[in-house]
Coordinates of C-alpha atoms in Angstrom, one line a residue:
M1 CA 124.9 75.7 123.5
P2 CA 124.6 79.2 121.9
F3 CA 125.8 82.2 124.0
T4 CA 122.9 84.4 123.0
V5 CA 119.5 83.7 121.5
T6 CA 117.4 86.5 120.0
I7 CA 113.8 86.8 118.9
T8 CA 113.5 89.3 116.0
R9 CA 110.9 90.1 113.3
E10 CA 113.5 90.2 110.6
P11 CA 115.6 87.2 109.6
G12 CA 118.7 89.3 108.9
C13 CA 120.4 92.6 109.8
W14 CA 119.2 94.8 106.9
D15 CA 119.8 98.4 106.1
D16 CA 116.3 100.0 105.8
E17 CA 117.6 102.2 102.9
V18 CA 118.6 99.1 100.9
A19 CA 115.6 97.1 102.0
G20 CA 113.3 99.9 100.7
R21 CA 110.9 99.6 103.5
P22 CA 110.6 100.4 107.2
L23 CA 111.9 97.3 109.0
L24 CA 109.6 95.4 111.4
E25 CA 110.4 95.9 115.1
F26 CA 108.7 95.0 118.4
Q27 CA 106.8 98.0 119.7
P28 CA 106.5 97.8 123.5
E29 CA 102.7 97.8 123.4
R30 CA 102.7 94.5 121.5
I31 CA 105.1 92.9 123.9
Y32 CA 103.1 94.1 126.9
A33 CA 99.9 92.6 125.4
V34 CA 101.5 89.1 124.9
V35 CA 103.0 89.1 128.4
D36 CA 99.8 90.2 130.1
A37 CA 97.9 87.4 128.3
D38 CA 100.4 84.8 129.6
P39 CA 100.2 84.0 133.3
T40 CA 103.6 82.3 133.1
L41 CA 105.3 85.6 132.3
K42 CA 106.0 88.8 134.2
F43 CA 107.3 92.1 132.9
E44 CA 109.7 94.2 134.9
A45 CA 110.3 97.7 133.4
D46 CA 113.7 99.1 132.9
R47 CA 114.0 102.4 134.9
K48 CA 116.7 103.8 132.6
Q49 CA 115.2 102.8 129.2
S50 CA 111.6 103.8 128.9
G51 CA 109.3 101.1 127.3
Y52 CA 111.7 98.3 127.7
G53 CA 112.7 95.9 130.4
T54 CA 112.9 92.2 131.4
I55 CA 110.5 89.4 130.8
L56 CA 110.6 86.8 133.6
Y57 CA 109.5 83.3 132.9
V58 CA 108.0 82.8 136.4
G59 CA 106.1 79.7 135.2
N60 CA 109.3 77.9 134.4
P61 CA 108.8 74.3 135.7
N62 CA 112.5 74.2 136.7
R63 CA 112.3 76.3 139.9
E64 CA 116.1 76.3 140.2
E65 CA 116.4 78.3 137.0
V66 CA 113.8 80.8 138.3
E67 CA 115.6 81.3 141.7
S68 CA 119.0 81.6 140.0
G69 CA 117.8 84.3 137.6
E70 CA 118.2 82.0 134.6
S71 CA 114.6 82.6 133.4
A72 CA 115.1 86.2 132.2
I73 CA 114.5 87.4 128.7
W74 CA 115.7 91.0 127.9
F75 CA 113.6 93.3 125.8
D76 CA 115.3 96.2 124.1
E77 CA 115.4 97.9 120.7
G78 CA 117.1 94.9 119.2
G79 CA 114.3 92.5 120.2
L80 CA 114.0 89.8 122.9
S81 CA 117.2 88.0 123.9
A82 CA 118.6 85.6 126.5
A83 CA 122.1 84.7 127.4
R84 CA 122.9 80.9 127.5
P85 CA 119.2 80.0 127.8
S86 CA 118.4 76.5 129.0
D87 CA 116.3 74.2 126.8
T88 CA 113.3 75.0 128.9
L89 CA 113.7 78.7 128.4
M90 CA 114.4 78.3 124.7
E91 CA 111.2 76.3 124.2
K92 CA 109.3 79.2 125.9
M93 CA 111.1 81.7 123.7
L94 CA 110.1 79.7 120.6
E95 CA 106.5 79.9 121.8
L96 CA 106.8 83.6 122.1
S97 CA 108.4 84.0 118.6
I98 CA 105.5 82.1 117.1
K99 CA 103.0 84.4 118.8
L100 CA 104.9 87.4 117.7
N101 CA 105.3 86.3 114.0
A102 CA 109.1 86.4 114.5
Y103 CA 112.3 84.5 114.1
M104 CA 114.4 83.0 116.9
R105 CA 118.1 83.0 116.1
D106 CA 121.4 82.5 117.9
D107 CA 124.8 84.1 117.5
H108 CA 125.9 81.3 115.2
D109 CA 123.1 82.3 112.7
Q110 CA 121.0 79.2 113.5
T111 CA 117.2 79.6 113.2
Y112 CA 115.1 77.6 115.6
F113 CA 111.7 75.9 114.9
L114 CA 109.5 73.0 116.0
N115 CA 110.1 69.9 113.9
K116 CA 107.5 67.3 112.9
E117 CA 107.9 65.6 116.3
G118 CA 107.2 68.8 118.1
E119 CA 110.8 69.1 119.3
L120 CA 113.1 72.1 119.3
D121 CA 115.3 72.0 116.2
A122 CA 117.5 74.4 114.2
C123 CA 118.8 75.0 110.7
D124 CA 121.8 76.9 109.5
N125 CA 120.7 78.6 106.3
L126 CA 117.4 80.3 105.3
S127 CA 118.9 82.3 102.5
D128 CA 116.9 80.5 99.8
T129 CA 113.5 80.9 101.5
L130 CA 113.7 84.2 103.2
F131 CA 110.4 85.8 104.3
I132 CA 108.8 87.9 107.0
I133 CA 105.4 87.5 108.5
G134 CA 103.1 90.6 108.9
D135 CA 101.0 91.4 111.9
K136 CA 98.0 89.7 110.3
G137 CA 100.0 86.6 109.3
V138 CA 100.6 87.5 105.7
R139 CA 103.9 86.1 104.4
Y140 CA 106.2 88.4 102.4
D141 CA 109.0 86.8 100.4
I142 CA 112.2 88.9 100.5
H143 CA 115.6 89.1 98.8
P144 CA 118.8 88.5 100.8
T145 CA 119.1 92.3 101.0
G146 CA 115.7 92.6 102.8
E147 CA 113.7 93.9 99.8
L148 CA 110.3 92.6 99.2
K149 CA 110.3 90.4 96.1
N150 CA 106.9 91.8 95.1
L151 CA 107.2 95.5 95.3
N152 CA 103.5 95.9 94.5
L153 CA 102.9 94.7 98.1
I154 CA 104.5 97.8 99.7
P155 CA 101.1 99.5 100.3
D156 CA 99.7 96.4 101.9
Y157 CA 102.8 96.0 103.9
L158 CA 102.6 99.5 105.3
A159 CA 98.9 99.1 106.1
E160 CA 99.2 95.7 107.8
N161 CA 102.2 96.4 110.0
H162 CA 101.3 99.8 111.5
A163 CA 101.9 98.3 114.9
S164 CA 105.4 97.0 114.0
F165 CA 107.3 100.1 113.1
S166 CA 107.1 103.6 114.6
E167 CA 105.1 106.4 113.1
K168 CA 108.4 108.2 112.6
A169 CA 109.8 105.3 110.5
R170 CA 106.6 105.3 108.4
K171 CA 106.7 109.0 107.8
N172 CA 110.4 108.9 106.8
F173 CA 109.7 106.1 104.3
V174 CA 106.7 107.8 102.8
Q175 CA 108.6 111.1 102.5
K176 CA 111.5 109.4 100.7
T177 CA 109.4 107.2 98.4
P178 CA 105.9 108.7 98.0
L179 CA 103.3 106.1 96.8
P180 CA 100.9 106.8 94.0
S181 CA 97.3 107.4 94.9
G182 CA 95.3 104.3 93.9
F183 CA 96.3 101.8 91.3
V184 CA 97.9 102.1 87.9
P185 CA 95.8 100.1 85.4
L186 CA 97.6 97.9 82.9
A187 CA 96.6 96.3 79.6
G188 CA 98.3 94.2 77.0
P189 CA 101.5 92.1 77.4
V190 CA 102.8 94.2 80.3
S191 CA 99.7 93.1 82.4
T192 CA 100.5 89.4 82.0
P193 CA 102.6 87.2 84.3
C194 CA 106.3 87.1 83.6
A195 CA 105.9 83.3 83.1
H196 CA 104.3 84.0 79.7
F197 CA 107.4 85.8 78.4
V198 CA 109.6 82.9 79.7
K199 CA 107.4 80.4 77.8
F200 CA 107.7 82.3 74.5
Y201 CA 111.5 82.9 75.0
E202 CA 112.2 79.2 75.8
Q203 CA 110.0 78.1 72.8
N204 CA 112.1 80.4 70.6
N205 CA 108.9 82.1 69.6
R206 CA 110.6 85.2 68.3
E207 CA 107.4 86.8 67.1
F208 CA 105.9 87.0 70.6
V209 CA 109.2 87.8 72.3
V210 CA 109.4 90.9 70.0
V211 CA 105.8 91.7 70.8
Y212 CA 106.6 91.7 74.5
Y213 CA 109.8 93.7 74.0
E214 CA 108.0 96.3 71.9
A215 CA 105.3 96.5 74.7
C216 CA 108.2 97.1 77.1
L217 CA 109.6 100.0 75.0
A218 CA 106.1 101.5 74.8
F219 CA 105.9 101.2 78.6
V220 CA 109.1 103.1 78.9
S221 CA 107.9 105.7 76.4
G222 CA 104.8 106.2 78.5
W223 CA 106.9 106.6 81.6
N224 CA 108.9 109.3 79.8
F225 CA 105.8 111.1 78.7
I226 CA 104.4 111.2 82.3
H227 CA 107.7 112.6 83.4
K228 CA 108.2 114.9 80.5
N229 CA 108.6 117.9 82.8
N230 CA 111.1 116.1 85.1
P231 CA 114.2 115.2 83.0
E232 CA 115.8 113.4 85.9
K233 CA 113.1 110.7 86.0
R234 CA 113.1 110.1 82.2
I235 CA 114.7 106.9 80.9
P236 CA 117.0 107.1 77.9
L237 CA 115.9 104.5 75.4
G238 CA 118.7 102.3 74.2
Q239 CA 120.2 102.7 70.7
D240 CA 118.2 101.0 68.0
S241 CA 120.6 98.1 67.3
E242 CA 120.3 94.3 67.3
A243 CA 122.9 94.0 70.0
I244 CA 121.0 96.3 72.4
T245 CA 117.7 94.6 71.7
N246 CA 119.2 91.2 72.4
E247 CA 120.8 92.4 75.6
D248 CA 117.5 93.9 76.8
I249 CA 115.6 90.7 75.9
V250 CA 118.1 88.5 77.8
F251 CA 117.8 90.8 80.8
L252 CA 114.0 90.6 80.7
Y253 CA 114.2 86.8 80.5
G254 CA 116.5 86.6 83.5
Y255 CA 114.1 88.7 85.6
C256 CA 111.0 86.8 84.4
K257 CA 112.7 83.5 85.0
S258 CA 113.4 84.6 88.6
F259 CA 110.0 86.1 89.3
P260 CA 107.5 84.2 87.0
R261 CA 104.4 85.3 89.0
N262 CA 105.3 89.1 88.8
K263 CA 103.6 91.1 86.1
F264 CA 105.7 91.8 83.1
A265 CA 105.5 95.5 83.9
L266 CA 107.8 94.9 86.8
A267 CA 110.4 93.3 84.5
C268 CA 110.1 96.5 82.4
C269 CA 110.7 98.6 85.6
A270 CA 113.7 96.5 86.4
L271 CA 115.1 97.1 82.9
M272 CA 114.4 100.8 83.3
N273 CA 116.4 100.9 86.5
M274 CA 119.3 98.9 85.0
R275 CA 119.4 101.2 81.9
S276 CA 119.2 104.4 83.8
G277 CA 121.5 103.4 86.7
K278 CA 118.8 104.7 89.1
I279 CA 116.2 103.2 91.4
H280 CA 112.8 104.6 90.4
K281 CA 109.6 104.4 92.3
V282 CA 107.5 101.5 91.1
P283 CA 103.7 102.2 90.8
R284 CA 101.2 99.7 92.1
F285 CA 99.7 97.9 89.2
I286 CA 96.5 96.2 88.5

């Protein structure tokens, strides 16, 4: 039996700077609303920590657990947690995690879920299928570092999850990485899915591979023109040599193979970041 089981919106302990987004948290108002709507739960406020407290599973069918205080779920900044929860309490916690679009994990890094038979089950590794679920149920695939795989979804992520991170966290993020107003229109090869470039590369269609690469160089040139008055944001184009060209093309193929549904413009952005050694703000493309 695990020592501690925790319900959290994030499947890992990320650094928000590395994740590049304000991390999802449980705001007290959301917890209050779920508890108030469930007659089997009761909230007791913590006198020392404003907004937080203890959730009591008063409807636990095992009355001995209620009387002995074993039906308590603690709510603090780290999420909802219980020490050595019984199977009955864990089932209730799983019900809560589903309502809250959250994960239920223990201190052995096991993640709990309901299997096909409707029974409590656990798995040890979600690293290959990491995702978070927004307030409206939208699924966002993420990297093992906590970053969104599709950076174009950042504006949607901020809009959808306004109730799942503080206004302070939102303002800090926007101040550090200001978003462009509206969309940036795209045309030509950079507007197509990365899967197209992968197809041409794997077919050894050098003509179209070069077309895509030249479109990428034009994209970088456009970026440099936009930032002509800001030298720090300009990207130095690689030397005009076959070795550099081949290296760039292999990098683009690796990115596109990993993210076939992303627009090719994002592969160009990744190449820009690699070549410059900096992480640049990525516009939202259409």
